[in-house]
Coordinates of C-alpha atoms in Angstrom, one line a residue:
M7 CA 31.3 86.2 327.5
P8 CA 30.7 83.3 329.0
H9 CA 33.3 82.3 331.4
H10 CA 33.4 78.6 331.3
T11 CA 35.1 78.8 327.5
D12 CA 38.2 77.3 327.5
L13 CA 37.5 74.5 325.2
I14 CA 36.7 76.8 322.6
A15 CA 38.9 79.1 322.8
A16 CA 42.2 76.0 322.4
L17 CA 40.2 74.7 319.2
A18 CA 39.7 78.2 317.9
V19 CA 42.7 79.8 318.5
G20 CA 45.0 76.7 318.2
L21 CA 43.3 76.3 315.0
T22 CA 43.1 79.5 313.1
M23 CA 47.0 79.9 314.8
A24 CA 47.5 76.7 313.4
L25 CA 46.5 77.9 310.1
A26 CA 48.4 81.1 310.0
F27 CA 51.9 79.7 310.6
G28 CA 51.8 77.0 308.5
L29 CA 50.7 79.1 305.2
L30 CA 53.4 80.7 306.3
A31 CA 56.3 78.0 306.8
T32 CA 54.4 76.5 303.5
R33 CA 55.7 79.7 301.7
L34 CA 58.9 79.5 302.9
R35 CA 58.8 75.8 301.8
L36 CA 58.8 74.5 305.2
P37 CA 56.4 71.5 306.2
P38 CA 53.3 73.0 307.7
L39 CA 53.8 71.1 310.7
V40 CA 57.2 73.3 311.5
G41 CA 54.1 75.8 311.3
Y42 CA 52.1 74.3 313.6
L43 CA 54.8 74.2 316.6
L44 CA 55.7 77.4 315.9
A45 CA 51.4 78.2 316.8
G46 CA 51.9 76.1 319.1
M47 CA 54.7 78.3 321.0
A48 CA 53.1 81.6 320.2
V49 CA 50.0 80.5 322.6
G50 CA 52.1 79.1 325.2
P51 CA 53.1 80.2 328.6
F52 CA 55.9 81.1 327.7
T53 CA 55.6 83.6 325.3
P54 CA 53.8 86.5 325.4
G55 CA 50.5 87.2 324.8
F56 CA 47.2 84.4 324.5
V57 CA 47.6 81.4 326.6
A58 CA 45.8 78.1 325.6
N59 CA 45.1 75.8 328.6
P60 CA 47.2 73.6 327.9
E61 CA 45.1 70.0 329.7
I62 CA 42.6 70.9 327.4
A63 CA 45.0 71.2 324.3
T64 CA 46.8 67.7 325.0
Q65 CA 43.8 66.0 325.4
L66 CA 42.4 67.2 322.2
A67 CA 45.9 66.3 321.2
E68 CA 45.0 62.9 322.4
I69 CA 41.5 62.3 320.5
G70 CA 44.0 63.1 317.4
V71 CA 46.5 60.2 318.1
I72 CA 43.3 57.7 318.5
L73 CA 41.8 58.9 315.5
L74 CA 45.1 58.6 313.8
M75 CA 46.0 55.0 315.3
F76 CA 42.3 54.4 314.6
G77 CA 42.8 55.3 310.4
V78 CA 45.9 53.3 310.4
G79 CA 44.3 50.5 311.8
L80 CA 41.5 50.5 308.9
H81 CA 44.6 50.0 306.6
F82 CA 46.4 47.6 309.1
S83 CA 45.6 43.1 309.4
F84 CA 46.8 41.2 311.8
G85 CA 47.8 39.4 308.8
D86 CA 50.0 42.2 307.8
L87 CA 51.3 42.6 311.9
L88 CA 51.9 38.5 311.5
A89 CA 54.2 39.4 308.6
V90 CA 56.6 42.4 309.4
R91 CA 56.4 40.5 313.5
R92 CA 61.0 38.8 312.7
L93 CA 61.3 41.6 311.4
A94 CA 59.0 45.0 313.6
V95 CA 59.6 42.9 316.7
P96 CA 62.8 42.0 317.8
G97 CA 64.2 45.8 315.8
A98 CA 61.9 47.8 317.8
L99 CA 63.1 45.8 320.6
V100 CA 66.9 46.4 320.3
Q101 CA 66.7 49.9 319.4
I102 CA 64.7 50.7 322.2
A103 CA 67.7 49.1 324.4
V104 CA 70.6 51.3 322.2
A105 CA 68.6 54.2 322.5
T106 CA 67.7 54.6 326.8
A107 CA 71.8 53.4 326.9
L108 CA 73.2 56.2 324.5
G109 CA 71.0 58.1 327.2
V110 CA 71.7 56.9 330.3
G111 CA 75.3 57.2 329.1
I112 CA 75.5 61.0 328.3
T113 CA 73.9 61.2 330.9
Q114 CA 76.1 59.8 333.2
L115 CA 78.8 62.7 332.2
W116 CA 76.1 65.3 332.6
G117 CA 76.1 64.6 336.7
W118 CA 72.9 63.0 336.8
S119 CA 71.0 60.3 338.0
L120 CA 71.0 56.0 337.0
G121 CA 66.5 56.7 337.6
Q122 CA 67.2 59.9 335.6
G123 CA 69.0 59.0 333.0
L124 CA 66.3 55.5 332.8
V125 CA 63.2 57.9 331.6
F126 CA 65.9 60.5 329.9
G127 CA 67.0 57.2 327.8
L128 CA 62.9 55.5 327.4
A129 CA 61.8 58.7 326.0
L130 CA 64.4 59.6 323.1
S131 CA 63.8 55.9 322.3
V132 CA 60.0 55.6 320.8
A133 CA 58.7 57.5 317.7
S134 CA 55.4 59.4 318.2
T135 CA 52.9 58.2 316.2
V136 CA 51.6 60.8 314.5
V137 CA 55.0 62.7 312.8
L138 CA 55.6 59.1 311.7
L139 CA 52.1 58.3 310.1
R140 CA 52.5 61.6 308.7
A141 CA 55.4 60.9 307.1
L142 CA 54.3 57.3 305.3
E143 CA 51.4 59.6 304.4
E144 CA 52.7 62.4 302.7
R145 CA 55.0 59.7 301.1
G146 CA 52.5 57.4 299.6
T147 CA 54.1 54.4 301.9
L148 CA 51.3 53.8 304.4
D149 CA 50.0 50.7 302.9
T150 CA 53.7 49.1 301.5
H151 CA 55.9 46.9 302.8
T152 CA 57.9 49.5 304.8
G153 CA 55.1 51.1 306.0
R154 CA 53.5 47.5 307.6
V155 CA 57.6 47.0 309.5
A156 CA 57.6 50.8 310.6
V157 CA 54.4 50.5 312.2
G158 CA 54.5 47.3 313.2
W159 CA 57.7 48.2 314.9
L160 CA 55.7 51.4 316.3
V161 CA 53.2 49.0 317.6
V162 CA 56.0 47.5 319.5
E163 CA 57.4 50.5 321.0
D164 CA 53.9 51.7 322.3
L165 CA 53.9 48.2 324.1
V166 CA 57.0 48.5 325.7
M167 CA 56.1 52.1 326.9
V168 CA 53.2 50.8 328.1
L169 CA 55.3 48.3 330.0
A170 CA 57.4 51.2 330.9
L171 CA 54.8 53.7 332.7
V172 CA 53.3 50.8 334.3
L173 CA 56.2 48.9 336.0
L174 CA 58.1 53.0 336.5
P175 CA 56.1 54.7 339.8
A176 CA 56.9 50.5 341.6
V177 CA 60.5 50.3 340.7
A178 CA 61.1 54.6 342.0
P179 CA 61.8 53.9 345.2
L180 CA 65.1 52.0 344.2
L181 CA 65.8 54.4 341.6
T182 CA 65.5 57.8 343.4
G183 CA 67.4 55.6 346.2
E184 CA 65.0 57.1 348.4
G185 CA 64.7 55.6 352.2
G186 CA 67.5 52.9 351.0
A187 CA 65.0 51.0 349.6
S188 CA 66.2 48.4 348.1
P189 CA 64.2 45.6 345.2
D190 CA 61.7 43.8 345.4
T191 CA 61.4 41.2 343.0
A192 CA 58.4 39.8 344.1
A193 CA 56.5 43.0 343.7
L194 CA 58.0 43.9 340.4
L195 CA 57.5 39.8 338.4
T196 CA 53.5 40.3 339.8
T197 CA 53.3 44.0 338.5
L198 CA 54.1 42.6 334.8
G199 CA 52.5 39.5 334.7
V200 CA 49.6 42.1 336.3
T201 CA 50.3 44.5 333.6
I202 CA 51.1 41.3 330.8
G203 CA 48.0 39.7 331.5
K204 CA 45.7 43.2 330.7
V205 CA 47.6 43.4 328.0
L206 CA 46.4 39.8 326.6
V207 CA 43.1 39.6 328.2
F208 CA 42.4 42.6 325.4
L209 CA 44.0 41.9 322.3
A210 CA 42.0 38.3 322.9
L211 CA 38.6 40.3 323.5
M212 CA 39.6 42.4 320.4
L213 CA 40.1 38.7 318.5
V214 CA 37.4 37.2 319.6
V215 CA 34.8 39.2 320.1
G216 CA 35.3 42.1 319.0
R217 CA 36.1 41.1 315.2
R218 CA 33.3 39.4 315.6
F219 CA 30.4 42.2 316.9
I220 CA 32.7 45.3 315.3
P221 CA 31.0 44.5 311.5
W222 CA 28.0 43.4 313.0
M223 CA 27.0 46.4 314.2
L224 CA 28.7 48.7 311.1
A225 CA 26.6 46.7 309.1
R226 CA 23.5 47.1 311.3
V227 CA 23.9 50.7 311.3
A228 CA 24.8 50.8 307.6
R229 CA 21.2 49.6 306.9
L230 CA 19.5 52.4 308.6
G231 CA 20.8 54.5 306.0
S232 CA 21.8 57.1 308.1
R233 CA 25.0 59.1 307.2
E234 CA 25.4 60.3 310.7
L235 CA 24.4 57.5 313.0
F236 CA 27.3 55.5 310.4
T237 CA 29.7 58.5 311.8
L238 CA 28.9 57.6 315.0
T239 CA 29.3 55.0 315.0
V240 CA 32.7 55.0 313.5
L241 CA 33.6 57.7 315.8
G242 CA 32.0 55.8 319.0
T243 CA 34.3 52.7 318.0
A244 CA 38.0 54.5 318.2
L245 CA 36.5 57.1 320.7
G246 CA 34.8 54.0 323.0
I247 CA 37.4 51.2 322.7
A248 CA 40.4 53.1 322.8
Y249 CA 38.9 54.5 326.5
G250 CA 38.3 51.4 327.4
A251 CA 41.9 50.0 326.7
G252 CA 43.3 52.7 328.4
V253 CA 40.7 53.3 331.8
L254 CA 39.9 48.7 331.4
F255 CA 43.4 47.6 330.9
D256 CA 46.5 50.0 331.2
V257 CA 46.8 50.0 327.4
S258 CA 47.7 53.4 326.1
F259 CA 44.4 54.8 324.3
A260 CA 46.4 55.2 320.6
L261 CA 47.4 50.7 320.4
G262 CA 43.2 50.5 321.4
A263 CA 42.5 52.6 319.4
F264 CA 44.6 50.7 316.8
L265 CA 43.6 47.3 317.1
A266 CA 39.5 49.0 316.5
G267 CA 40.8 49.7 314.0
V268 CA 42.3 46.5 313.1
V269 CA 38.8 45.0 313.3
V270 CA 36.7 47.3 312.0
N271 CA 39.3 46.3 308.3
E272 CA 37.2 42.8 308.9
S273 CA 33.9 44.3 308.1
R274 CA 32.6 45.4 304.3
F275 CA 32.8 49.4 305.5
A276 CA 36.5 49.6 306.7
H277 CA 36.8 51.9 303.7
H278 CA 33.8 54.3 304.4
A279 CA 34.7 54.2 308.0
A280 CA 38.1 55.6 306.6
E281 CA 36.0 58.6 304.5
D282 CA 34.5 59.2 307.8
A283 CA 37.1 59.1 310.2
L284 CA 40.1 61.3 308.5
P285 CA 38.3 65.1 308.1
F286 CA 38.6 64.7 312.0
Q287 CA 42.2 63.0 313.3
D288 CA 43.4 65.9 309.8
A289 CA 42.5 68.7 312.4
F290 CA 42.9 66.8 315.7
A291 CA 46.9 65.8 314.4
V292 CA 47.7 69.5 313.6
L293 CA 46.2 70.0 318.0
F294 CA 48.8 67.4 318.6
F295 CA 51.5 69.3 316.9
V296 CA 50.5 72.6 318.9
S297 CA 49.7 71.3 322.0
V298 CA 54.3 69.9 321.4
G299 CA 55.0 73.3 320.6
M300 CA 53.1 75.2 324.0
L301 CA 55.3 72.7 326.4
F302 CA 58.5 74.0 324.9
N303 CA 60.2 76.4 327.4
P304 CA 63.2 78.8 324.5
S305 CA 64.8 79.3 327.0
I306 CA 67.0 76.1 326.8
L307 CA 68.7 76.8 324.3
L308 CA 70.4 79.5 325.9
S309 CA 70.7 78.1 329.1
A310 CA 72.4 74.5 328.3
P311 CA 72.8 74.8 324.6
L312 CA 75.1 72.1 323.8
L313 CA 73.1 69.5 326.3
V314 CA 70.3 70.4 323.2
I315 CA 72.6 69.0 320.7
A316 CA 73.3 65.6 322.4
T317 CA 69.5 65.3 322.8
A318 CA 69.2 65.3 318.9
L319 CA 72.0 63.7 318.5
I320 CA 70.6 60.9 320.5
I321 CA 67.3 60.7 318.4
I322 CA 68.3 61.8 315.0
V323 CA 72.2 59.8 314.7
G324 CA 71.8 57.0 317.1
K325 CA 68.0 56.4 317.0
T326 CA 68.8 56.5 312.9
L327 CA 72.0 54.5 312.9
A328 CA 70.6 51.5 315.4
A329 CA 67.6 51.0 312.4
F330 CA 69.7 50.9 310.0
V331 CA 71.8 48.7 311.2
I332 CA 69.6 46.6 312.9
V333 CA 67.3 45.7 309.6
R334 CA 69.9 45.5 307.1
M335 CA 71.4 42.6 309.4
L336 CA 67.5 40.7 308.6
R337 CA 68.6 41.2 305.4
S338 CA 65.8 43.9 304.1
P339 CA 66.6 46.3 301.0
V340 CA 68.3 49.3 302.3
S341 CA 65.7 51.7 300.5
T342 CA 63.8 49.7 303.4
A343 CA 66.5 50.0 306.2
L344 CA 67.0 54.1 305.7
T345 CA 63.2 55.2 305.4
V346 CA 62.3 52.8 308.4
A347 CA 65.7 54.4 310.2
F348 CA 64.9 57.7 308.8
S349 CA 61.1 57.7 309.6
L350 CA 62.0 57.6 313.3
A351 CA 64.2 59.9 314.2
Q352 CA 61.7 61.7 315.6
I353 CA 60.3 61.6 319.1
G354 CA 56.7 62.2 320.5
E355 CA 53.4 61.6 322.5
F356 CA 55.5 58.7 324.3
S357 CA 58.1 60.9 325.6
F358 CA 55.7 63.7 326.9
I359 CA 54.3 61.5 329.2
L360 CA 57.1 59.6 330.3
A361 CA 58.4 63.0 331.2
T362 CA 55.4 64.5 332.9
L363 CA 55.5 61.0 335.0
G364 CA 59.2 61.6 335.6
R365 CA 58.5 64.7 337.3
D366 CA 55.9 63.5 339.9
L367 CA 58.1 60.1 340.6
N368 CA 60.7 62.6 341.1
L369 CA 63.0 61.2 338.1
L370 CA 63.3 63.5 336.0
T371 CA 64.4 67.3 336.7
E372 CA 62.4 69.9 334.8
Q373 CA 65.8 70.8 332.7
G374 CA 65.6 67.2 331.7
Q375 CA 62.1 67.4 330.5
N376 CA 62.7 70.2 328.6
L377 CA 65.6 68.9 327.0
I378 CA 63.6 65.5 325.8
L379 CA 60.9 69.1 324.6
A380 CA 64.1 70.2 322.8
G381 CA 65.3 66.9 321.0
A382 CA 61.1 66.3 320.2
I383 CA 60.7 70.2 318.3
I384 CA 63.3 69.5 317.2
S385 CA 63.9 66.0 315.6
I386 CA 60.0 66.6 314.2
T387 CA 61.0 69.7 312.1
L388 CA 63.3 68.1 310.4
N389 CA 62.1 64.5 310.3
P390 CA 60.6 65.5 307.0
F391 CA 64.3 67.1 305.5
L392 CA 65.5 63.5 306.5
L393 CA 63.5 61.5 304.2
R394 CA 63.7 63.4 301.1
L395 CA 67.1 61.8 301.5
T396 CA 66.2 58.2 302.1
E397 CA 66.0 57.7 297.8
P398 CA 69.5 59.7 296.6
L399 CA 71.5 58.4 299.6
G400 CA 70.1 54.6 299.2
R401 CA 71.3 55.1 295.7
W402 CA 75.1 56.3 296.6
L403 CA 74.6 53.1 299.3
E404 CA 73.6 50.1 296.9
R405 CA 76.2 51.4 294.2
G406 CA 79.0 49.5 297.1
A407 CA 76.0 46.7 297.7
A408 CA 76.9 43.1 296.4
P409 CA 75.2 41.5 293.7
A410 CA 73.2 39.8 296.1
N411 CA 70.7 42.9 297.6
P412 CA 70.4 44.2 294.0
S413 CA 68.6 47.9 294.8
P414 CA 65.3 47.7 294.2
E415 CA 64.9 50.5 291.2
T416 CA 66.6 49.3 287.9
A417 CA 67.5 51.5 284.7
P418 CA 64.8 53.4 282.6
V419 CA 63.2 52.0 280.4
T420 CA 64.4 52.4 276.7
L421 CA 60.3 52.1 275.4
T422 CA 57.8 54.7 272.8
G423 CA 54.4 54.6 272.4
H424 CA 53.9 52.7 276.3
A425 CA 51.9 52.5 279.0
V426 CA 52.8 53.9 282.8
I427 CA 50.4 52.3 285.2
V428 CA 51.2 53.6 288.4
G429 CA 50.4 51.4 291.5
Y430 CA 49.4 47.4 290.9
G431 CA 47.0 47.2 293.2
R432 CA 43.6 44.9 292.1
V433 CA 42.6 48.3 289.6
G434 CA 46.1 49.0 288.1
R435 CA 46.9 44.7 287.1
L436 CA 43.2 45.0 285.6
V437 CA 45.2 47.2 282.9
G438 CA 47.7 45.7 282.9
Q439 CA 45.9 41.8 282.0
A440 CA 43.5 43.8 279.3
L441 CA 47.1 45.7 277.8
L442 CA 48.8 42.3 277.7
A443 CA 46.0 40.0 276.6
R444 CA 46.0 42.9 273.7
Q445 CA 50.1 42.6 273.2
L446 CA 49.8 46.1 273.8
P447 CA 54.0 47.8 276.3
F448 CA 53.5 49.1 279.7
V449 CA 55.7 50.3 282.6
V450 CA 54.3 49.8 286.3
V451 CA 55.2 52.2 289.4
E452 CA 55.1 50.3 292.1
Q453 CA 56.5 51.2 295.4
D454 CA 55.7 47.7 297.7
D455 CA 58.9 46.4 297.4
T456 CA 57.3 43.1 297.7
V457 CA 55.0 43.7 294.7
T458 CA 57.7 44.6 292.6
S459 CA 59.7 41.3 293.3
T460 CA 56.9 39.7 292.0
L461 CA 55.9 41.6 289.1
R462 CA 59.7 41.1 288.1
E463 CA 59.4 37.7 288.4
E464 CA 56.8 37.2 286.0
G465 CA 58.1 39.0 283.3
L466 CA 57.1 42.3 283.9
N467 CA 59.0 46.3 283.4
V468 CA 58.7 47.7 286.6
I469 CA 59.9 50.8 288.2
Y470 CA 60.2 50.4 291.9
G471 CA 58.5 54.4 294.1
D472 CA 57.1 57.2 294.4
A473 CA 55.2 58.8 291.1
A474 CA 54.9 61.8 293.0
R475 CA 59.3 61.8 292.0
T476 CA 60.1 63.5 288.7
Q477 CA 62.7 61.0 288.8
V478 CA 61.1 57.8 288.5
L479 CA 58.3 59.0 286.4
A480 CA 61.7 59.5 284.7
Q481 CA 62.2 55.3 284.6
A482 CA 59.5 55.0 283.0
G483 CA 60.2 56.7 280.4
L484 CA 58.0 58.9 281.1
A485 CA 59.3 61.4 278.0
H486 CA 57.8 58.6 275.1
A487 CA 55.0 56.8 277.2
G488 CA 51.7 57.8 275.1
T489 CA 49.7 56.8 278.1
V490 CA 49.6 57.3 282.0
V491 CA 47.1 55.3 284.2
I492 CA 46.7 56.9 287.4
A493 CA 45.6 53.2 289.4
T494 CA 46.0 54.9 293.6
P495 CA 43.1 55.4 295.5
D496 CA 45.2 58.0 297.4
A497 CA 44.1 61.3 295.9
V498 CA 46.8 63.7 297.9
Q499 CA 49.2 60.9 295.9
A500 CA 47.1 61.0 291.8
Q501 CA 47.1 65.0 292.4
L502 CA 51.2 65.2 292.4
I503 CA 51.0 62.3 290.3
T504 CA 49.4 64.4 287.5
E505 CA 51.2 67.7 288.5
H506 CA 54.7 65.9 287.9
V507 CA 53.1 64.2 284.8
R508 CA 52.1 67.2 282.8
R509 CA 55.5 69.4 283.2
V510 CA 57.7 66.1 282.4
N511 CA 54.9 65.2 278.9
P512 CA 52.3 67.7 278.9
S513 CA 51.1 66.3 275.6
V514 CA 50.7 62.7 277.1
H515 CA 47.1 60.8 277.1
L516 CA 46.5 60.6 281.3
I517 CA 43.6 58.7 282.6
A518 CA 43.4 58.9 286.4
R519 CA 40.7 57.4 289.1
T520 CA 38.5 59.2 291.5
H521 CA 35.9 57.9 295.1
D522 CA 34.7 61.5 295.0
E523 CA 33.5 64.3 292.2
H524 CA 36.5 67.1 294.5
T525 CA 39.2 65.3 293.7
R526 CA 37.4 64.3 289.7
R527 CA 37.5 68.2 289.1
A528 CA 41.0 69.2 290.7
L529 CA 42.6 66.8 288.1
W530 CA 40.6 68.2 285.6
D531 CA 42.1 71.4 286.2
L532 CA 45.5 69.6 286.9
G533 CA 45.6 68.4 283.5
A534 CA 44.0 64.6 283.6
T535 CA 42.9 63.6 279.5
E536 CA 40.0 61.7 281.8
V537 CA 38.6 60.7 285.1
L538 CA 37.0 57.7 286.2
Y539 CA 34.7 58.6 288.9
S540 CA 33.3 55.9 290.1
E541 CA 29.4 56.0 291.3
H542 CA 28.9 58.4 287.6
E543 CA 31.1 54.5 285.9
L544 CA 28.9 52.8 287.5
G545 CA 25.5 54.6 287.5
Q546 CA 26.3 54.7 283.1
A547 CA 26.7 51.0 283.9
L548 CA 23.4 50.3 285.5
G549 CA 21.5 53.1 282.8
E550 CA 23.6 50.8 279.9
H551 CA 21.9 47.5 281.4
A552 CA 18.2 49.0 282.1
V553 CA 18.4 50.4 278.7
S554 CA 18.9 47.6 277.8
A555 CA 16.9 45.9 279.6
L556 CA 13.6 48.0 278.7
T557 CA 14.3 47.9 274.7
G558 CA 14.8 44.1 274.6
R559 CA 18.4 44.6 273.4
A560 CA 21.2 42.4 273.7
S561 CA 22.9 43.6 277.2
P562 CA 26.5 45.2 277.4
D563 CA 29.4 42.8 278.1
P564 CA 30.1 42.4 280.9
D565 CA 33.8 42.7 280.4
A566 CA 33.4 45.5 278.7
L567 CA 31.9 47.4 281.2
P568 CA 33.6 49.1 284.3
S569 CA 34.6 47.3 287.4
P570 CA 32.1 48.8 290.4
A571 CA 34.5 47.6 293.1
G572 CA 37.5 49.0 291.1
A573 CA 36.6 51.7 289.9

């Protein structure tokens, strides 16, 4: 047996234990990530049996964060960032201030120093990238206006934490009171200026050089026709830019990867890049949760239970209320405020980095670090359950709302024999235009509140919400519908919707779309009547044209053929 097997052991044991505990959690109707956290505790140093190398596990988890943020960037654009700046920037800054103040305030009651309270509060103020993105993806709201606000909010939090990580070593002597140190204003301003300058230089390079070079490079590699080289280029771009951002510009790996994804999104190969990165980011994201479980010492639950509860309440209650009030004060709908608030009601990777730095600088005790980890595990575990309260709590809050702020949901439709179009992007809009041209009734189910408002202005029947939820489909009149068209490109969401549709209306004609053969078969097995597979439909269309060219027949009407870009 070779001696240097820490990496192999961390991967093999970590993923195997995550699978076992994830399956157990699913059987108990708990989120799989609860199982991943328990798997980390099982292979951690505070439980008997095998102990994985925590440093290697942490680095593997960081790779997961990089790939996940890269994937988010692939679905984000600079226009999206600018569109949510008025909500995300002030919202994130105020929430960080509120959470930090709560942390400092409660630690003063515990008799901690100001420096300890500051690090503790900052650690509780920033949400986990992995948890937030997983939550938005599972709900199918990542590409909606609400999802973009949450991601923009997260980007602002990351920027603030980057500044905090750079400034903490400079102010540590002041906060610890070592040697009677007095504040050096000039040194602090210099450090702050250098940090901001590095971030601005990195942003400028990505905007000016990256936006031109990276799409050009992807196009050149794609012309070679090698899938392996293209996948390697995608991963190299994500990891290389993230690493360079951290080493050269002191920017977080996550933020560097996010901007790399945003730049790749400028190229026409964004969808292909996302498909290549997805399997890697899923596997490494699981290792992130395992690594969190490994760091946790369960004895803190017995030695300081009241402190653990207080920490969890700051994260789950304090941050949530602060975010909700801020979003509502900025005149956003209740549904947006609740989704953003509950999505951010947890902490993660930046919190652990801050806690570790605080320990190294003598700004945080071992108990403080364990409290942060306990708060992370509790909030991550409860976060999926909180998100399930979004819709019922939103309806309850909107009962007393003023007419000027109407709910994005509408009363159930009363149509019969109509079509239900799930998702009104490029494909859904084409379907709607075809039905409008023939004056056929249809209802749109859309979870982007901006698109919903636009469609209502156009006079269309629209239901706001996630079609994977039975209640939303009921509002769309699914029980009396003649056809359901699932136009969303998300494979997982399409399968969930298909299950719900067949449960409510087993006889309705159900048409779905997909980009791969595996999903096509899965949708058929779940009861879809027709599944349009883009390559298959495009091949049929090309075949029709080829036959027409060889036999001299008139070419098919292009408007009657499937759109290769939208199928």
